[in-house]
Each structure stands twice: as C-alpha cells, then as structure tokens.
Amino acid sequence: MNYQIFATAQAAVEHIAAEFKRYSELGYPVHISLSGGSTPKLLFQTLAKAPYNTEIQWQNLHFWWGDERCVPPTDPESNYGEVQRLLFDHIAIPAANIHRIYGEETPEVALTRFTADLKQIQNVANNLPVFDWIILGMGTDGHTASLFPHHTNFIDPNLAVIAQHPESGQYRISKTARLIENAKRITYLVTGESKAKILKEIQSTAAEQLPYPAAKIVSKQGATEWYLDQQAAALLR
C-alpha cells in the first residue's frame, strides 16, 4: 500500500490541485477522472479559487467521472452537478472538455452514451482507453466508483457498467475495474476517522483475501497511491 499522509484533508487537496496545474502545463490534452464524495467537494472549492482558478490551463484538462448516480444534474446527488456548481461555473473551461455521464437518461441510454464518449479517447492500450489520472474515493464498505463488494466483475471486458447500490437499489453508471486499472495513475483520496479501520485491514491483509474493490483495483500501467489525512491513517503502522 503506497500511501502519503497529509496533516489535513485540505492539505491533501492542495497537493492534488498543484498536480492539476502541472498536468495543465504539459501542452496536450490530459484526461482526468473525478470522484464524488465529501473530500472531492473540498478539492473543487479549492480549485475554484486563486491561484488555481486562473493559473491552471483548463483548456488542456479533460474531466470525466468514475461513476454517476442515475439522477439529473440538478439533483444534489449528482456527481457532475456538484462539480458544475462548485468548480466549472467559476472557471474558463471549454464545454467540450467536460465529459459527463447523463444520469437523467435511463440507465441503458446513459451507459451507451458514456461508452461511446469513452471510445473517443485517442490514447489506447490493451484495447482500452488510457486515463492519465483517475482519482477515486472509498466507502466505509470498501467500494470505489460504483463497484461494490461481492457485486463487482473484475474482468468485465466492457468500459462501463450499470450498477445498483446493494442497499438502496439506486441505479448508477460506473467505469469497470479493467478500465480503471488501465490508467497511468490511480490515486485513492481517503479522509476521516470512519475510514481508519478498513485502511488498516487493507494494509495488513492480502488484497485477494478481501472483498473490497478498493483493495483490489490498482493501475496496471503505472502508479497506485493513497492520499490520506491523519484521521484516516491513524491506525496504520
């Protein structure tokens, strides 16, 4: 488990924001996949302010999502809608650089549209699109994106899948494990004391012995890293 501990969640997102700036200065399209959740909300709010809002060359960054709930963008549960309100409304980014999942459609239509959009990524390896960076969260149950324990096909050959939350039954669209693992870089951003126990379990137990997708899904192309705040990392040795 390759992890870096930050003093606070804010310090972790500042580090990510600085990486966004670095990626934007490479001079070519960079494809980044975002996560939902409370800590990414802090990231979007940070990026919307100085110095990042004006210093990042937004025209070079393309944004995607690891998953999306099947709700309209106006719904508070929409991952895209949240980023739109907290970040995109406050920066100069081309509309063509925002590749959202159309959660207001039926799950089947949303899946078809998302799959077609993913096929537009020009960098391909292993017959799959290659993301430059995929930022993921982790639930207290060990799920990531909308890939849940005991409900994930880790060798699904598709690019995306219709998932259902095991408790609420809510429909979601998610990248598949294979597509995520094809990224050049995967970063799990995990904060808060509620994640400490499961992080200790992931650190101390072989991934194949655990049901948690977050423990199993790693980059096959490059680096997998965990950005943690001190609360989440409290039980790690």
mmCIF file of C-alpha atoms in Angstrom:
data_model
loop_
_atom_site.group_PDB
_atom_site.id
_atom_site.type_symbol
_atom_site.label_atom_id
_atom_site.label_comp_id
_atom_site.label_asym_id
_atom_site.label_seq_id
_atom_site.Cartn_x
_atom_site.Cartn_y
_atom_site.Cartn_z
ATOM 1 C CA MET A 1 0.000 0.000 0.000
ATOM 2 C CA ASN A 2 1.730 3.127 -1.268
ATOM 3 C CA TYR A 3 0.384 5.913 0.914
ATOM 4 C CA GLN A 4 1.128 9.520 1.758
ATOM 5 C CA ILE A 5 -0.243 11.078 4.943
ATOM 6 C CA PHE A 6 -1.261 14.738 4.951
ATOM 7 C CA ALA A 7 -1.904 16.795 8.072
ATOM 8 C CA THR A 8 -5.446 17.626 6.926
ATOM 9 C CA ALA A 9 -7.861 16.873 4.096
ATOM 10 C CA GLN A 10 -7.258 20.437 2.877
ATOM 11 C CA ALA A 11 -3.516 19.763 2.607
ATOM 12 C CA ALA A 12 -4.240 16.659 0.532
ATOM 13 C CA VAL A 13 -6.472 18.511 -1.910
ATOM 14 C CA GLU A 14 -3.948 21.357 -2.203
ATOM 15 C CA HIS A 15 -1.413 18.761 -3.331
ATOM 16 C CA ILE A 16 -3.845 17.446 -5.931
ATOM 17 C CA ALA A 17 -4.637 20.985 -7.107
ATOM 18 C CA ALA A 18 -0.928 21.612 -7.649
ATOM 19 C CA GLU A 19 -0.781 18.416 -9.709
ATOM 20 C CA PHE A 20 -3.671 19.669 -11.846
ATOM 21 C CA LYS A 21 -1.617 22.788 -12.575
ATOM 22 C CA ARG A 22 1.402 20.669 -13.515
ATOM 23 C CA TYR A 23 -0.643 18.458 -15.817
ATOM 24 C CA SER A 24 -2.223 21.509 -17.462
ATOM 25 C CA GLU A 25 1.215 22.848 -18.400
ATOM 26 C CA LEU A 26 2.205 19.768 -20.416
ATOM 27 C CA GLY A 27 0.727 21.307 -23.565
ATOM 28 C CA TYR A 28 -1.500 18.440 -24.662
ATOM 29 C CA PRO A 29 -4.906 17.005 -23.629
ATOM 30 C CA VAL A 30 -4.791 15.310 -20.222
ATOM 31 C CA HIS A 31 -7.703 13.067 -19.227
ATOM 32 C CA ILE A 32 -8.565 13.108 -15.519
ATOM 33 C CA SER A 33 -11.375 11.145 -13.874
ATOM 34 C CA LEU A 34 -13.011 12.671 -10.796
ATOM 35 C CA SER A 35 -14.715 11.133 -7.790
ATOM 36 C CA GLY A 36 -17.803 12.101 -5.854
ATOM 37 C CA GLY A 37 -17.929 12.427 -2.088
ATOM 38 C CA SER A 38 -17.178 14.961 0.624
ATOM 39 C CA THR A 39 -13.398 15.296 0.236
ATOM 40 C CA PRO A 40 -13.508 15.943 -3.537
ATOM 41 C CA LYS A 41 -16.000 18.713 -2.732
ATOM 42 C CA LEU A 42 -13.145 20.383 -0.851
ATOM 43 C CA LEU A 43 -10.929 19.912 -3.918
ATOM 44 C CA PHE A 44 -13.423 21.576 -6.262
ATOM 45 C CA GLN A 45 -13.876 24.514 -3.916
ATOM 46 C CA THR A 46 -10.094 24.920 -3.724
ATOM 47 C CA LEU A 47 -9.641 24.786 -7.499
ATOM 48 C CA ALA A 48 -12.330 27.441 -7.981
ATOM 49 C CA LYS A 49 -10.264 29.998 -6.028
ATOM 50 C CA ALA A 50 -6.962 31.796 -6.562
ATOM 51 C CA PRO A 51 -4.399 30.900 -7.607
ATOM 52 C CA TYR A 52 -5.676 27.748 -9.288
ATOM 53 C CA ASN A 53 -8.766 29.187 -10.989
ATOM 54 C CA THR A 54 -6.646 31.400 -13.244
ATOM 55 C CA GLU A 55 -3.228 29.709 -13.246
ATOM 56 C CA ILE A 56 -4.374 26.271 -14.387
ATOM 57 C CA GLN A 57 -4.544 25.989 -18.175
ATOM 58 C CA TRP A 58 -8.010 24.489 -18.164
ATOM 59 C CA GLN A 59 -8.141 24.116 -21.948
ATOM 60 C CA ASN A 60 -5.659 21.221 -21.627
ATOM 61 C CA LEU A 61 -7.598 19.266 -19.000
ATOM 62 C CA HIS A 62 -10.455 16.899 -19.847
ATOM 63 C CA PHE A 63 -12.680 15.832 -16.970
ATOM 64 C CA TRP A 64 -14.553 12.559 -16.588
ATOM 65 C CA TRP A 65 -16.236 10.756 -13.691
ATOM 66 C CA GLY A 66 -15.604 7.356 -12.186
ATOM 67 C CA ASP A 67 -19.315 6.906 -11.686
ATOM 68 C CA GLU A 68 -22.609 8.747 -11.600
ATOM 69 C CA ARG A 69 -25.942 8.202 -9.939
ATOM 70 C CA CYS A 70 -28.910 7.951 -12.298
ATOM 71 C CA VAL A 71 -30.292 11.349 -11.337
ATOM 72 C CA PRO A 72 -30.499 14.697 -13.209
ATOM 73 C CA PRO A 73 -27.597 17.177 -12.886
ATOM 74 C CA THR A 74 -29.833 19.392 -10.744
ATOM 75 C CA ASP A 75 -30.195 16.636 -8.135
ATOM 76 C CA PRO A 76 -27.965 17.161 -5.055
ATOM 77 C CA GLU A 77 -26.729 13.568 -5.500
ATOM 78 C CA SER A 78 -25.342 14.210 -8.995
ATOM 79 C CA ASN A 79 -21.543 13.991 -9.028
ATOM 80 C CA TYR A 80 -21.364 16.083 -12.187
ATOM 81 C CA GLY A 81 -23.854 18.645 -10.893
ATOM 82 C CA GLU A 82 -21.729 19.182 -7.798
ATOM 83 C CA VAL A 83 -18.567 19.842 -9.811
ATOM 84 C CA GLN A 84 -20.527 22.151 -12.119
ATOM 85 C CA ARG A 85 -21.743 24.254 -9.182
ATOM 86 C CA LEU A 86 -18.515 24.254 -7.180
ATOM 87 C CA LEU A 87 -15.935 24.497 -9.979
ATOM 88 C CA PHE A 88 -16.974 24.708 -13.627
ATOM 89 C CA ASP A 89 -19.261 27.701 -13.070
ATOM 90 C CA HIS A 90 -16.242 29.607 -11.740
ATOM 91 C CA ILE A 91 -13.524 28.865 -14.329
ATOM 92 C CA ALA A 92 -12.939 29.267 -18.065
ATOM 93 C CA ILE A 93 -13.060 25.696 -19.344
ATOM 94 C CA PRO A 94 -14.258 24.645 -22.815
ATOM 95 C CA ALA A 95 -17.571 22.777 -22.692
ATOM 96 C CA ALA A 96 -16.013 20.109 -24.922
ATOM 97 C CA ASN A 97 -13.583 19.255 -22.104
ATOM 98 C CA ILE A 98 -16.368 18.157 -19.748
ATOM 99 C CA HIS A 99 -17.395 14.543 -20.368
ATOM 100 C CA ARG A 100 -20.267 13.917 -18.010
ATOM 101 C CA ILE A 101 -22.401 10.830 -17.572
ATOM 102 C CA TYR A 102 -26.024 11.580 -18.474
ATOM 103 C CA GLY A 103 -27.670 10.383 -15.285
ATOM 104 C CA GLU A 104 -31.046 11.832 -16.248
ATOM 105 C CA GLU A 105 -31.366 9.253 -19.043
ATOM 106 C CA THR A 106 -32.433 5.656 -18.487
ATOM 107 C CA PRO A 107 -29.505 3.569 -17.202
ATOM 108 C CA GLU A 108 -29.294 1.802 -20.578
ATOM 109 C CA VAL A 109 -29.112 5.053 -22.561
ATOM 110 C CA ALA A 110 -26.669 6.609 -20.089
ATOM 111 C CA LEU A 111 -24.433 3.543 -20.362
ATOM 112 C CA THR A 112 -24.497 3.624 -24.163
ATOM 113 C CA ARG A 113 -23.652 7.334 -24.279
ATOM 114 C CA PHE A 114 -20.856 7.056 -21.737
ATOM 115 C CA THR A 115 -19.322 4.070 -23.554
ATOM 116 C CA ALA A 116 -19.402 5.967 -26.861
ATOM 117 C CA ASP A 117 -17.760 9.003 -25.242
ATOM 118 C CA LEU A 118 -15.018 6.866 -23.696
ATOM 119 C CA LYS A 119 -14.169 5.457 -27.117
ATOM 120 C CA GLN A 120 -13.237 8.974 -28.255
ATOM 121 C CA ILE A 121 -10.107 8.946 -26.059
ATOM 122 C CA GLN A 122 -7.260 8.602 -28.522
ATOM 123 C CA ASN A 123 -4.678 7.065 -26.185
ATOM 124 C CA VAL A 124 -5.438 3.336 -26.153
ATOM 125 C CA ALA A 125 -3.634 0.332 -24.639
ATOM 126 C CA ASN A 126 -4.883 -3.234 -24.132
ATOM 127 C CA ASN A 127 -7.826 -2.241 -26.369
ATOM 128 C CA LEU A 128 -8.977 0.161 -23.639
ATOM 129 C CA PRO A 129 -8.793 3.946 -23.283
ATOM 130 C CA VAL A 130 -5.914 5.155 -21.117
ATOM 131 C CA PHE A 131 -6.642 7.820 -18.496
ATOM 132 C CA ASP A 132 -3.759 9.976 -17.352
ATOM 133 C CA TRP A 133 -5.085 10.126 -13.806
ATOM 134 C CA ILE A 134 -8.059 8.557 -12.047
ATOM 135 C CA ILE A 135 -8.920 9.938 -8.622
ATOM 136 C CA LEU A 136 -11.046 7.585 -6.552
ATOM 137 C CA GLY A 137 -12.690 7.622 -3.151
ATOM 138 C CA MET A 138 -13.501 4.673 -0.920
ATOM 139 C CA GLY A 139 -16.642 3.979 1.052
ATOM 140 C CA THR A 140 -16.602 2.514 4.543
ATOM 141 C CA ASP A 141 -17.658 -0.766 2.896
ATOM 142 C CA GLY A 142 -14.580 -0.766 0.629
ATOM 143 C CA HIS A 143 -16.406 0.183 -2.565
ATOM 144 C CA THR A 144 -14.890 2.565 -5.086
ATOM 145 C CA ALA A 145 -16.611 4.277 -8.013
ATOM 146 C CA SER A 146 -19.852 2.250 -8.022
ATOM 147 C CA LEU A 147 -18.057 -1.075 -7.771
ATOM 148 C CA PHE A 148 -19.293 -2.766 -4.606
ATOM 149 C CA PRO A 149 -18.014 -5.747 -2.578
ATOM 150 C CA HIS A 150 -19.447 -9.077 -3.807
ATOM 151 C CA HIS A 151 -21.097 -7.276 -6.756
ATOM 152 C CA THR A 152 -18.092 -6.494 -8.971
ATOM 153 C CA ASN A 153 -16.861 -8.395 -12.023
ATOM 154 C CA PHE A 154 -13.170 -7.534 -12.053
ATOM 155 C CA ILE A 155 -12.656 -8.948 -15.550
ATOM 156 C CA ASP A 156 -15.706 -7.344 -17.183
ATOM 157 C CA PRO A 157 -14.452 -6.558 -20.728
ATOM 158 C CA ASN A 158 -16.734 -3.533 -21.109
ATOM 159 C CA LEU A 159 -15.742 0.087 -20.487
ATOM 160 C CA ALA A 160 -18.681 0.888 -18.230
ATOM 161 C CA VAL A 161 -21.411 -0.936 -16.371
ATOM 162 C CA ILE A 162 -24.848 -0.354 -14.857
ATOM 163 C CA ALA A 163 -24.504 -0.856 -11.109
ATOM 164 C CA GLN A 164 -27.005 -0.938 -8.285
ATOM 165 C CA HIS A 165 -26.321 0.183 -4.756
ATOM 166 C CA PRO A 166 -26.656 -3.031 -2.709
ATOM 167 C CA GLU A 167 -28.794 -1.389 -0.020
ATOM 168 C CA SER A 168 -30.770 1.427 -1.648
ATOM 169 C CA GLY A 169 -31.105 -0.247 -5.052
ATOM 170 C CA GLN A 170 -30.277 3.072 -6.717
ATOM 171 C CA TYR A 171 -29.016 2.694 -10.281
ATOM 172 C CA ARG A 172 -25.619 4.072 -11.192
ATOM 173 C CA ILE A 173 -23.242 4.097 -14.140
ATOM 174 C CA SER A 174 -19.637 3.196 -13.366
ATOM 175 C CA LYS A 175 -16.346 2.653 -15.090
ATOM 176 C CA THR A 176 -15.387 -1.014 -14.984
ATOM 177 C CA ALA A 177 -12.467 -2.276 -12.905
ATOM 178 C CA ARG A 178 -10.486 -3.119 -16.057
ATOM 179 C CA LEU A 179 -10.884 0.389 -17.444
ATOM 180 C CA ILE A 180 -9.805 1.956 -14.148
ATOM 181 C CA GLU A 181 -6.790 -0.358 -13.940
ATOM 182 C CA ASN A 182 -5.707 0.760 -17.423
ATOM 183 C CA ALA A 183 -4.972 4.281 -16.121
ATOM 184 C CA LYS A 184 -1.426 5.619 -15.944
ATOM 185 C CA ARG A 185 -2.049 6.752 -12.383
ATOM 186 C CA ILE A 186 -4.663 5.927 -9.743
ATOM 187 C CA THR A 187 -4.987 7.957 -6.553
ATOM 188 C CA TYR A 188 -7.332 6.980 -3.744
ATOM 189 C CA LEU A 189 -8.234 10.104 -1.767
ATOM 190 C CA VAL A 190 -9.475 8.896 1.623
ATOM 191 C CA THR A 191 -10.042 11.073 4.676
ATOM 192 C CA GLY A 192 -11.745 10.914 8.055
ATOM 193 C CA GLU A 193 -11.684 8.582 11.048
ATOM 194 C CA SER A 194 -14.551 6.466 9.657
ATOM 195 C CA LYS A 195 -12.087 5.020 7.103
ATOM 196 C CA ALA A 196 -9.295 4.185 9.565
ATOM 197 C CA LYS A 197 -10.372 0.623 10.383
ATOM 198 C CA ILE A 198 -10.795 -0.532 6.793
ATOM 199 C CA LEU A 199 -7.499 1.103 5.766
ATOM 200 C CA LYS A 200 -5.731 -0.888 8.461
ATOM 201 C CA GLU A 201 -7.368 -4.056 7.113
ATOM 202 C CA ILE A 202 -6.276 -3.247 3.556
ATOM 203 C CA GLN A 203 -2.742 -2.554 4.719
ATOM 204 C CA SER A 204 -2.414 -5.769 6.734
ATOM 205 C CA THR A 205 -4.281 -8.290 4.543
ATOM 206 C CA ALA A 206 -3.550 -9.522 1.021
ATOM 207 C CA ALA A 207 -5.982 -7.998 -1.478
ATOM 208 C CA GLU A 208 -7.088 -11.387 -2.819
ATOM 209 C CA GLN A 209 -8.312 -12.284 0.674
ATOM 210 C CA LEU A 210 -10.508 -9.183 0.882
ATOM 211 C CA PRO A 211 -13.858 -8.452 -0.806
ATOM 212 C CA TYR A 212 -13.122 -4.752 -1.189
ATOM 213 C CA PRO A 213 -12.831 -3.397 -4.746
ATOM 214 C CA ALA A 214 -10.717 -0.509 -3.413
ATOM 215 C CA ALA A 215 -8.151 -3.039 -2.191
ATOM 216 C CA LYS A 216 -8.076 -4.930 -5.466
ATOM 217 C CA ILE A 217 -8.184 -2.230 -8.160
ATOM 218 C CA VAL A 218 -4.681 -0.975 -8.952
ATOM 219 C CA SER A 219 -3.059 0.552 -12.010
ATOM 220 C CA LYS A 220 -1.613 -1.994 -14.441
ATOM 221 C CA GLN A 221 0.078 0.855 -16.354
ATOM 222 C CA GLY A 222 1.748 2.896 -13.623
ATOM 223 C CA ALA A 223 1.380 4.108 -10.054
ATOM 224 C CA THR A 224 -1.323 3.462 -7.463
ATOM 225 C CA GLU A 225 -1.189 5.736 -4.436
ATOM 226 C CA TRP A 226 -3.281 6.567 -1.424
ATOM 227 C CA TYR A 227 -3.606 10.145 -0.164
ATOM 228 C CA LEU A 228 -4.767 10.080 3.449
ATOM 229 C CA ASP A 229 -5.314 12.620 6.183
ATOM 230 C CA GLN A 230 -4.084 11.894 9.703
ATOM 231 C CA GLN A 231 -7.514 10.757 10.876
ATOM 232 C CA ALA A 232 -7.852 8.125 8.149
ATOM 233 C CA ALA A 233 -4.264 6.966 8.680
ATOM 234 C CA ALA A 234 -4.491 6.809 12.472
ATOM 235 C CA LEU A 235 -4.304 3.008 12.695
ATOM 236 C CA LEU A 236 -1.644 2.413 10.039
ATOM 237 C CA ARG A 237 1.749 1.248 11.172
#
